[in-house]
Amino acid sequence: MPKITSLADLKRIKEEVQSKIKLRENSDNPEHLVQVKVGMATCGIASGAKEIMKYFVEELEQQAVDAVVTQTGCMGYCYAEPTVEVILPNNDPVGFGRINKRKAEEIIDTYIKKGKLIDGIIPITFKTIDE
Amino acid sequence: MSLVMKTLSDHILDIIQNSIRAGATLIEVMVEENKIDDICTLQIIDNGCGMDKKTMEQATNPFFTTRKTRKVGLGLSLLKQNAEMANGKFTIYSEVNKGTTIEASFQFSNVDRPELGDIWNTLYLTMQGNENLELIYEHKTNKNSFKFSSAEIKSNVEGVSMQQTEIRTAIIDFIKNNIKDIQ
């Protein structure tokens, strides 16, 4: 594959991909999507949140889970960083702490795909931040 | 939790979060690697809510934060410390309702200068994670410069999710190849 160096190259890749995949409509109705928010404040970044976010983007895409991965701020659980907040459609947000790749895999396999809760949940007092 | 900001990219990701929290809709990031003058500078300009003078003076105090979720704010103080350790400077300028500009410089040849790191991942994740943010990035070296905006990228991949594997890889490669070419 030729090296990608220009915006035109990006567009070419996009057109190739577009012709291959069926267009997803999910971006218009986020309430049907799994939402994963990675804590990306100083505490999160210093604990490796960037790698965790990248891992979630890659894995969810690879496993064809309809999900959107975004960033959020500090939820006040700096001791448990990296943290992620997962919102399954029609469910309350659940926060998970001390995420590494293994834990992330478990969240995808067990919570996101099967809806079963796993260890590492941040307390009941957890509230999504809305800044 | 071990508190490490290993690379310039980590600092950039961190400062961008400050801007987003300040309600910025436009963030401009500029990195200059000037080997001839032996200086590396980072400049981040946002159009967020800005700070008054009193808040600005407190901004690099590690025991100051505007957050309610915790009592310390280490982001800017770590950047300031890293800049000063690498024989550089840190400045912050802010105006209420206009925005904030931060500038950090490092002596390029200094052993304590944080490496650039995987800036392509930082920029991709920032665009992916903040849909409504307009991000402009410029990278300058003694050879040349490279600049792009998130709007340009988005308009060229419109209709396909940025999370889509081929698109993700292509965006990251686009940024990485262009920076490597001028380094």
mmCIF file of C-alpha atoms in Angstrom:
data_model
loop_
_atom_site.group_PDB
_atom_site.id
_atom_site.type_symbol
_atom_site.label_atom_id
_atom_site.label_comp_id
_atom_site.label_asym_id
_atom_site.label_seq_id
_atom_site.Cartn_x
_atom_site.Cartn_y
_atom_site.Cartn_z
ATOM 1 C CA MET A 1 0.000 0.000 0.000
ATOM 2 C CA PRO A 2 1.391 3.432 -0.864
ATOM 3 C CA LYS A 3 2.409 5.725 1.973
ATOM 4 C CA ILE A 4 -0.310 8.067 3.209
ATOM 5 C CA THR A 5 0.960 11.622 3.119
ATOM 6 C CA SER A 6 -1.859 13.835 1.872
ATOM 7 C CA LEU A 7 -5.509 14.579 2.547
ATOM 8 C CA ALA A 8 -6.239 13.150 -0.893
ATOM 9 C CA ASP A 9 -4.743 9.841 0.273
ATOM 10 C CA LEU A 10 -7.082 9.930 3.265
ATOM 11 C CA LYS A 11 -10.033 10.502 0.991
ATOM 12 C CA ARG A 12 -8.997 7.627 -1.267
ATOM 13 C CA ILE A 13 -8.813 5.248 1.731
ATOM 14 C CA LYS A 14 -12.199 6.498 2.888
ATOM 15 C CA GLU A 15 -13.749 5.799 -0.500
ATOM 16 C CA GLU A 16 -12.237 2.315 -0.578
ATOM 17 C CA VAL A 17 -13.613 1.591 2.873
ATOM 18 C CA GLN A 18 -16.998 3.130 2.106
ATOM 19 C CA SER A 19 -17.504 0.858 -0.869
ATOM 20 C CA LYS A 20 -16.681 -2.180 1.269
ATOM 21 C CA ILE A 21 -18.764 -1.585 4.366
ATOM 22 C CA LYS A 22 -22.421 -1.028 4.838
ATOM 23 C CA LEU A 23 -22.894 2.471 6.146
ATOM 24 C CA ARG A 24 -23.569 2.576 9.827
ATOM 25 C CA GLU A 25 -26.342 4.851 10.909
ATOM 26 C CA ASN A 26 -25.511 4.682 14.568
ATOM 27 C CA SER A 27 -23.754 8.005 14.761
ATOM 28 C CA ASP A 28 -27.128 9.691 14.396
ATOM 29 C CA ASN A 29 -28.731 7.905 17.326
ATOM 30 C CA PRO A 30 -26.148 7.580 20.051
ATOM 31 C CA GLU A 31 -28.714 6.213 22.519
ATOM 32 C CA HIS A 32 -28.448 2.820 20.829
ATOM 33 C CA LEU A 33 -24.692 2.796 21.077
ATOM 34 C CA VAL A 34 -22.428 1.529 23.791
ATOM 35 C CA GLN A 35 -20.582 4.550 25.134
ATOM 36 C CA VAL A 36 -17.117 4.218 26.598
ATOM 37 C CA LYS A 37 -15.599 7.307 28.200
ATOM 38 C CA VAL A 38 -11.973 7.207 29.210
ATOM 39 C CA GLY A 39 -10.800 9.529 32.005
ATOM 40 C CA MET A 40 -8.236 11.745 30.308
ATOM 41 C CA ALA A 41 -7.190 14.268 32.950
ATOM 42 C CA THR A 42 -3.625 14.593 34.302
ATOM 43 C CA CYS A 43 -4.140 11.628 36.633
ATOM 44 C CA GLY A 44 -5.518 9.438 33.853
ATOM 45 C CA ILE A 45 -2.837 10.348 31.316
ATOM 46 C CA ALA A 46 -0.075 9.778 33.850
ATOM 47 C CA SER A 47 -1.436 6.306 34.486
ATOM 48 C CA GLY A 48 -1.634 5.307 30.829
ATOM 49 C CA ALA A 49 -5.152 6.371 29.796
ATOM 50 C CA LYS A 50 -3.998 7.148 26.266
ATOM 51 C CA GLU A 51 -3.030 3.508 25.599
ATOM 52 C CA ILE A 52 -6.282 2.348 27.203
ATOM 53 C CA MET A 53 -8.393 4.610 25.004
ATOM 54 C CA LYS A 54 -6.555 3.421 21.916
ATOM 55 C CA TYR A 55 -7.077 -0.182 23.008
ATOM 56 C CA PHE A 56 -10.837 0.303 23.417
ATOM 57 C CA VAL A 57 -11.123 1.989 20.001
ATOM 58 C CA GLU A 58 -9.177 -0.835 18.345
ATOM 59 C CA GLU A 59 -10.809 -3.778 20.138
ATOM 60 C CA LEU A 60 -14.418 -2.596 19.892
ATOM 61 C CA GLU A 61 -13.946 -1.952 16.201
ATOM 62 C CA GLN A 62 -12.253 -5.292 15.649
ATOM 63 C CA GLN A 63 -15.011 -7.114 17.515
ATOM 64 C CA ALA A 64 -17.685 -5.189 15.600
ATOM 65 C CA VAL A 65 -19.315 -3.745 18.719
ATOM 66 C CA ASP A 66 -21.382 -0.642 17.949
ATOM 67 C CA ALA A 67 -19.650 1.670 20.334
ATOM 68 C CA VAL A 68 -18.292 5.154 20.545
ATOM 69 C CA VAL A 69 -15.174 5.818 22.566
ATOM 70 C CA THR A 70 -14.723 9.324 23.898
ATOM 71 C CA GLN A 71 -12.823 11.187 26.593
ATOM 72 C CA THR A 72 -13.950 12.543 29.913
ATOM 73 C CA GLY A 73 -12.333 14.468 32.736
ATOM 74 C CA CYS A 74 -11.291 13.519 36.237
ATOM 75 C CA MET A 75 -14.038 11.743 38.151
ATOM 76 C CA GLY A 76 -12.238 12.175 41.457
ATOM 77 C CA TYR A 77 -10.915 8.604 41.555
ATOM 78 C CA CYS A 78 -7.315 9.490 40.810
ATOM 79 C CA TYR A 79 -6.087 6.566 42.933
ATOM 80 C CA ALA A 80 -7.912 4.187 40.600
ATOM 81 C CA GLU A 81 -6.780 5.623 37.276
ATOM 82 C CA PRO A 82 -6.980 4.768 34.460
ATOM 83 C CA THR A 83 -10.743 4.771 34.800
ATOM 84 C CA VAL A 84 -13.484 4.227 32.245
ATOM 85 C CA GLU A 85 -17.176 4.881 32.321
ATOM 86 C CA VAL A 86 -19.319 2.469 30.324
ATOM 87 C CA ILE A 87 -22.899 3.229 29.369
ATOM 88 C CA LEU A 88 -24.830 0.354 27.854
ATOM 89 C CA PRO A 89 -27.995 1.398 25.987
ATOM 90 C CA ASN A 90 -30.795 2.120 28.479
ATOM 91 C CA ASN A 91 -28.530 1.525 31.466
ATOM 92 C CA ASP A 92 -26.998 3.703 34.139
ATOM 93 C CA PRO A 93 -23.326 4.560 33.697
ATOM 94 C CA VAL A 94 -20.907 2.179 35.415
ATOM 95 C CA GLY A 95 -17.388 3.252 36.323
ATOM 96 C CA PHE A 96 -14.448 0.867 36.328
ATOM 97 C CA GLY A 97 -11.044 1.610 37.807
ATOM 98 C CA ARG A 98 -7.440 0.404 37.584
ATOM 99 C CA ILE A 99 -7.815 -0.483 33.934
ATOM 100 C CA ASN A 100 -5.090 -2.301 32.094
ATOM 101 C CA LYS A 101 -5.399 -4.131 28.799
ATOM 102 C CA ARG A 102 -6.481 -7.350 30.499
ATOM 103 C CA LYS A 103 -9.150 -5.521 32.471
ATOM 104 C CA ALA A 104 -10.274 -3.700 29.331
ATOM 105 C CA GLU A 105 -10.640 -7.016 27.553
ATOM 106 C CA GLU A 106 -12.727 -8.345 30.452
ATOM 107 C CA ILE A 107 -14.972 -5.267 30.325
ATOM 108 C CA ILE A 108 -15.574 -5.775 26.616
ATOM 109 C CA ASP A 109 -16.119 -9.549 26.827
ATOM 110 C CA THR A 110 -18.151 -9.719 30.018
ATOM 111 C CA TYR A 111 -19.847 -6.382 30.643
ATOM 112 C CA ILE A 112 -20.278 -4.846 27.200
ATOM 113 C CA LYS A 113 -21.032 -8.047 25.295
ATOM 114 C CA LYS A 114 -22.871 -10.087 27.941
ATOM 115 C CA GLY A 115 -24.085 -7.406 30.329
ATOM 116 C CA LYS A 116 -22.604 -9.169 33.365
ATOM 117 C CA LEU A 117 -20.968 -7.040 36.021
ATOM 118 C CA ILE A 118 -17.362 -7.668 36.925
ATOM 119 C CA ASP A 119 -14.953 -6.692 39.711
ATOM 120 C CA GLY A 120 -13.359 -3.290 39.773
ATOM 121 C CA ILE A 121 -16.479 -1.156 39.798
ATOM 122 C CA ILE A 122 -16.073 2.260 41.331
ATOM 123 C CA PRO A 123 -18.567 2.767 44.184
ATOM 124 C CA ILE A 124 -22.281 3.257 44.046
ATOM 125 C CA THR A 125 -21.783 6.952 44.630
ATOM 126 C CA PHE A 126 -20.345 7.133 41.145
ATOM 127 C CA LYS A 127 -21.873 9.885 39.089
ATOM 128 C CA THR A 128 -21.094 10.832 35.562
ATOM 129 C CA ILE A 129 -19.429 14.219 35.369
ATOM 130 C CA ASP A 130 -21.190 16.860 33.468
ATOM 131 C CA GLU A 131 -19.025 19.893 33.067
ATOM 132 C CA MET B 1 -0.661 5.818 40.949
ATOM 133 C CA SER B 2 2.708 6.757 39.574
ATOM 134 C CA LEU B 3 2.667 10.295 38.312
ATOM 135 C CA VAL B 4 4.656 10.502 35.126
ATOM 136 C CA MET B 5 4.370 12.740 32.133
ATOM 137 C CA LYS B 6 6.922 11.070 29.941
ATOM 138 C CA THR B 7 6.567 12.923 26.691
ATOM 139 C CA LEU B 8 5.574 16.226 25.156
ATOM 140 C CA SER B 9 2.602 14.388 23.669
ATOM 141 C CA ASP B 10 1.335 13.519 27.159
ATOM 142 C CA HIS B 11 1.560 17.183 28.161
ATOM 143 C CA ILE B 12 -0.288 18.220 25.002
ATOM 144 C CA LEU B 13 -3.079 15.729 25.670
ATOM 145 C CA ASP B 14 -3.294 17.054 29.217
ATOM 146 C CA ILE B 15 -3.363 20.762 28.327
ATOM 147 C CA ILE B 16 -5.979 20.095 25.644
ATOM 148 C CA GLN B 17 -8.210 18.639 28.368
ATOM 149 C CA ASN B 18 -7.839 21.905 30.300
ATOM 150 C CA SER B 19 -8.945 23.830 27.216
ATOM 151 C CA ILE B 20 -11.919 21.545 26.664
ATOM 152 C CA ARG B 21 -12.945 21.952 30.290
ATOM 153 C CA ALA B 22 -12.750 25.705 29.735
ATOM 154 C CA GLY B 23 -15.327 25.294 26.988
ATOM 155 C CA ALA B 24 -12.931 25.796 24.075
ATOM 156 C CA THR B 25 -14.285 25.012 20.614
ATOM 157 C CA LEU B 26 -11.025 25.824 18.845
ATOM 158 C CA ILE B 27 -7.588 24.719 19.966
ATOM 159 C CA GLU B 28 -4.382 25.444 18.090
ATOM 160 C CA VAL B 29 -1.309 23.425 18.936
ATOM 161 C CA MET B 30 2.099 24.343 17.611
ATOM 162 C CA VAL B 31 5.305 22.408 18.114
ATOM 163 C CA GLU B 32 8.612 23.685 16.839
ATOM 164 C CA GLU B 33 11.740 21.582 16.875
ATOM 165 C CA ASN B 34 14.524 23.994 16.094
ATOM 166 C CA LYS B 35 17.829 22.169 16.221
ATOM 167 C CA ILE B 36 19.804 25.158 14.867
ATOM 168 C CA ASP B 37 18.769 27.474 17.700
ATOM 169 C CA ASP B 38 18.709 24.480 20.070
ATOM 170 C CA ILE B 39 15.161 25.085 21.192
ATOM 171 C CA CYS B 40 11.913 23.193 21.192
ATOM 172 C CA THR B 41 8.723 25.139 21.808
ATOM 173 C CA LEU B 42 5.166 24.174 22.440
ATOM 174 C CA GLN B 43 2.338 26.644 22.117
ATOM 175 C CA ILE B 44 -1.322 25.921 22.779
ATOM 176 C CA ILE B 45 -3.958 28.565 22.105
ATOM 177 C CA ASP B 46 -7.609 28.078 22.951
ATOM 178 C CA ASN B 47 -10.796 30.117 22.760
ATOM 179 C CA GLY B 48 -12.119 28.854 26.099
ATOM 180 C CA CYS B 49 -13.503 30.895 28.968
ATOM 181 C CA GLY B 50 -10.052 32.130 30.043
ATOM 182 C CA MET B 51 -9.014 33.059 33.559
ATOM 183 C CA ASP B 52 -8.885 36.222 35.587
ATOM 184 C CA LYS B 53 -5.508 37.451 36.817
ATOM 185 C CA LYS B 54 -5.849 35.899 40.235
ATOM 186 C CA THR B 55 -6.690 32.454 38.844
ATOM 187 C CA MET B 56 -3.899 32.726 36.281
ATOM 188 C CA GLU B 57 -1.339 33.402 39.008
ATOM 189 C CA GLN B 58 -2.513 30.279 40.796
ATOM 190 C CA ALA B 59 -2.605 28.108 37.678
ATOM 191 C CA THR B 60 0.811 26.513 38.126
ATOM 192 C CA ASN B 61 0.380 26.005 41.850
ATOM 193 C CA PRO B 62 0.003 22.229 42.285
ATOM 194 C CA PHE B 63 -2.352 22.753 45.201
ATOM 195 C CA PHE B 64 -4.719 24.825 43.140
ATOM 196 C CA THR B 65 -7.492 23.514 40.943
ATOM 197 C CA THR B 66 -10.931 24.665 39.862
ATOM 198 C CA ARG B 67 -12.175 21.101 39.949
ATOM 199 C CA LYS B 68 -14.560 19.918 42.561
ATOM 200 C CA THR B 69 -13.642 16.263 42.182
ATOM 201 C CA ARG B 70 -10.164 16.591 43.706
ATOM 202 C CA LYS B 71 -7.983 19.058 45.548
ATOM 203 C CA VAL B 72 -4.792 19.127 43.503
ATOM 204 C CA GLY B 73 -4.050 20.310 39.976
ATOM 205 C CA LEU B 74 -0.747 19.017 38.707
ATOM 206 C CA GLY B 75 -1.022 19.390 34.946
ATOM 207 C CA LEU B 76 0.410 22.863 34.400
ATOM 208 C CA SER B 77 2.836 22.647 37.307
ATOM 209 C CA LEU B 78 4.325 19.471 35.810
ATOM 210 C CA LEU B 79 4.754 21.134 32.421
ATOM 211 C CA LYS B 80 6.351 24.176 34.046
ATOM 212 C CA GLN B 81 8.692 21.974 36.044
ATOM 213 C CA ASN B 82 9.673 19.913 32.992
ATOM 214 C CA ALA B 83 10.327 23.054 30.934
ATOM 215 C CA GLU B 84 12.481 24.615 33.633
ATOM 216 C CA MET B 85 14.358 21.373 34.189
ATOM 217 C CA ALA B 86 15.265 21.370 30.501
ATOM 218 C CA ASN B 87 16.618 24.913 30.665
ATOM 219 C CA GLY B 88 13.434 26.336 29.179
ATOM 220 C CA LYS B 89 10.574 28.576 30.174
ATOM 221 C CA PHE B 90 6.891 28.357 30.793
ATOM 222 C CA THR B 91 4.450 31.207 30.245
ATOM 223 C CA ILE B 92 0.720 31.504 30.444
ATOM 224 C CA TYR B 93 -1.464 34.272 29.158
ATOM 225 C CA SER B 94 -5.178 34.396 29.616
ATOM 226 C CA GLU B 95 -8.068 36.742 29.195
ATOM 227 C CA VAL B 96 -11.569 36.180 30.529
ATOM 228 C CA ASN B 97 -14.037 35.213 27.774
ATOM 229 C CA LYS B 98 -11.285 35.242 25.149
ATOM 230 C CA GLY B 99 -9.125 32.246 25.879
ATOM 231 C CA THR B 100 -5.801 31.060 27.148
ATOM 232 C CA THR B 101 -2.381 30.688 25.560
ATOM 233 C CA ILE B 102 0.311 28.592 27.113
ATOM 234 C CA GLU B 103 3.851 28.383 25.913
ATOM 235 C CA ALA B 104 6.589 26.068 27.050
ATOM 236 C CA SER B 105 10.115 25.946 25.729
ATOM 237 C CA PHE B 106 12.892 23.429 26.215
ATOM 238 C CA GLN B 107 16.550 23.404 25.287
ATOM 239 C CA PHE B 108 16.548 20.907 22.419
ATOM 240 C CA SER B 109 19.836 19.207 23.306
ATOM 241 C CA ASN B 110 19.037 19.053 27.024
ATOM 242 C CA VAL B 111 18.929 15.512 28.398
ATOM 243 C CA ASP B 112 15.894 16.455 30.461
ATOM 244 C CA ARG B 113 13.868 17.585 27.460
ATOM 245 C CA PRO B 114 10.841 15.322 27.189
ATOM 246 C CA GLU B 115 10.741 13.504 23.867
ATOM 247 C CA LEU B 116 7.990 14.319 21.403
ATOM 248 C CA GLY B 117 6.397 10.900 21.835
ATOM 249 C CA ASP B 118 3.463 9.523 19.879
ATOM 250 C CA ILE B 119 1.897 12.864 19.026
ATOM 251 C CA TRP B 120 -0.096 11.187 16.199
ATOM 252 C CA ASN B 121 -2.005 9.113 18.778
ATOM 253 C CA THR B 122 -2.608 12.174 20.960
ATOM 254 C CA LEU B 123 -4.029 14.108 18.016
ATOM 255 C CA TYR B 124 -6.107 11.206 16.718
ATOM 256 C CA LEU B 125 -7.593 10.454 20.148
ATOM 257 C CA THR B 126 -8.347 14.139 20.698
ATOM 258 C CA MET B 127 -10.264 14.340 17.415
ATOM 259 C CA GLN B 128 -11.975 10.994 18.039
ATOM 260 C CA GLY B 129 -12.903 11.795 21.640
ATOM 261 C CA ASN B 130 -14.183 15.333 21.124
ATOM 262 C CA GLU B 131 -16.447 15.402 18.135
ATOM 263 C CA ASN B 132 -17.288 19.101 18.198
ATOM 264 C CA LEU B 133 -13.801 20.406 18.764
ATOM 265 C CA GLU B 134 -11.893 22.142 15.996
ATOM 266 C CA LEU B 135 -8.234 21.241 16.372
ATOM 267 C CA ILE B 136 -5.423 22.818 14.395
ATOM 268 C CA TYR B 137 -1.961 21.337 14.583
ATOM 269 C CA GLU B 138 1.239 22.754 13.222
ATOM 270 C CA HIS B 139 4.658 21.165 13.388
ATOM 271 C CA LYS B 140 7.752 23.122 12.424
ATOM 272 C CA THR B 141 11.321 21.993 12.035
ATOM 273 C CA ASN B 142 14.392 23.512 10.398
ATOM 274 C CA LYS B 143 13.464 21.594 7.251
ATOM 275 C CA ASN B 144 9.846 22.513 6.770
ATOM 276 C CA SER B 145 6.444 22.735 8.393
ATOM 277 C CA PHE B 146 3.303 20.638 8.418
ATOM 278 C CA LYS B 147 -0.152 21.846 9.354
ATOM 279 C CA PHE B 148 -3.605 20.323 9.362
ATOM 280 C CA SER B 149 -6.998 20.922 10.922
ATOM 281 C CA SER B 150 -9.518 18.438 12.229
ATOM 282 C CA ALA B 151 -12.105 19.985 9.878
ATOM 283 C CA GLU B 152 -9.984 19.063 6.848
ATOM 284 C CA ILE B 153 -9.542 15.516 8.075
ATOM 285 C CA LYS B 154 -13.218 15.129 8.900
ATOM 286 C CA SER B 155 -14.382 16.428 5.545
ATOM 287 C CA ASN B 156 -12.118 13.935 3.782
ATOM 288 C CA VAL B 157 -13.342 10.935 5.751
ATOM 289 C CA GLU B 158 -16.958 12.054 5.969
ATOM 290 C CA GLY B 159 -19.487 9.243 6.017
ATOM 291 C CA VAL B 160 -17.236 6.731 7.756
ATOM 292 C CA SER B 161 -16.538 6.541 11.487
ATOM 293 C CA MET B 162 -13.087 7.707 12.550
ATOM 294 C CA GLN B 163 -12.976 4.583 14.709
ATOM 295 C CA GLN B 164 -13.129 2.393 11.624
ATOM 296 C CA THR B 165 -9.843 0.456 11.476
ATOM 297 C CA GLU B 166 -8.658 1.575 8.018
ATOM 298 C CA ILE B 167 -9.627 5.191 8.685
ATOM 299 C CA ARG B 168 -7.986 5.208 12.101
ATOM 300 C CA THR B 169 -4.770 3.775 10.704
ATOM 301 C CA ALA B 170 -4.841 6.168 7.746
ATOM 302 C CA ILE B 171 -5.295 9.274 9.924
ATOM 303 C CA ILE B 172 -2.524 8.235 12.282
ATOM 304 C CA ASP B 173 -0.217 7.423 9.341
ATOM 305 C CA PHE B 174 -1.021 10.735 7.659
ATOM 306 C CA ILE B 175 0.108 12.670 10.736
ATOM 307 C CA LYS B 176 3.061 10.419 11.518
ATOM 308 C CA ASN B 177 4.438 10.328 7.945
ATOM 309 C CA ASN B 178 4.240 14.088 7.544
ATOM 310 C CA ILE B 179 6.012 14.768 10.830
ATOM 311 C CA LYS B 180 8.705 12.123 10.211
ATOM 312 C CA ASP B 181 9.284 13.618 6.757
ATOM 313 C CA ILE B 182 10.292 17.000 8.137
ATOM 314 C CA GLN B 183 12.212 15.825 11.200
#
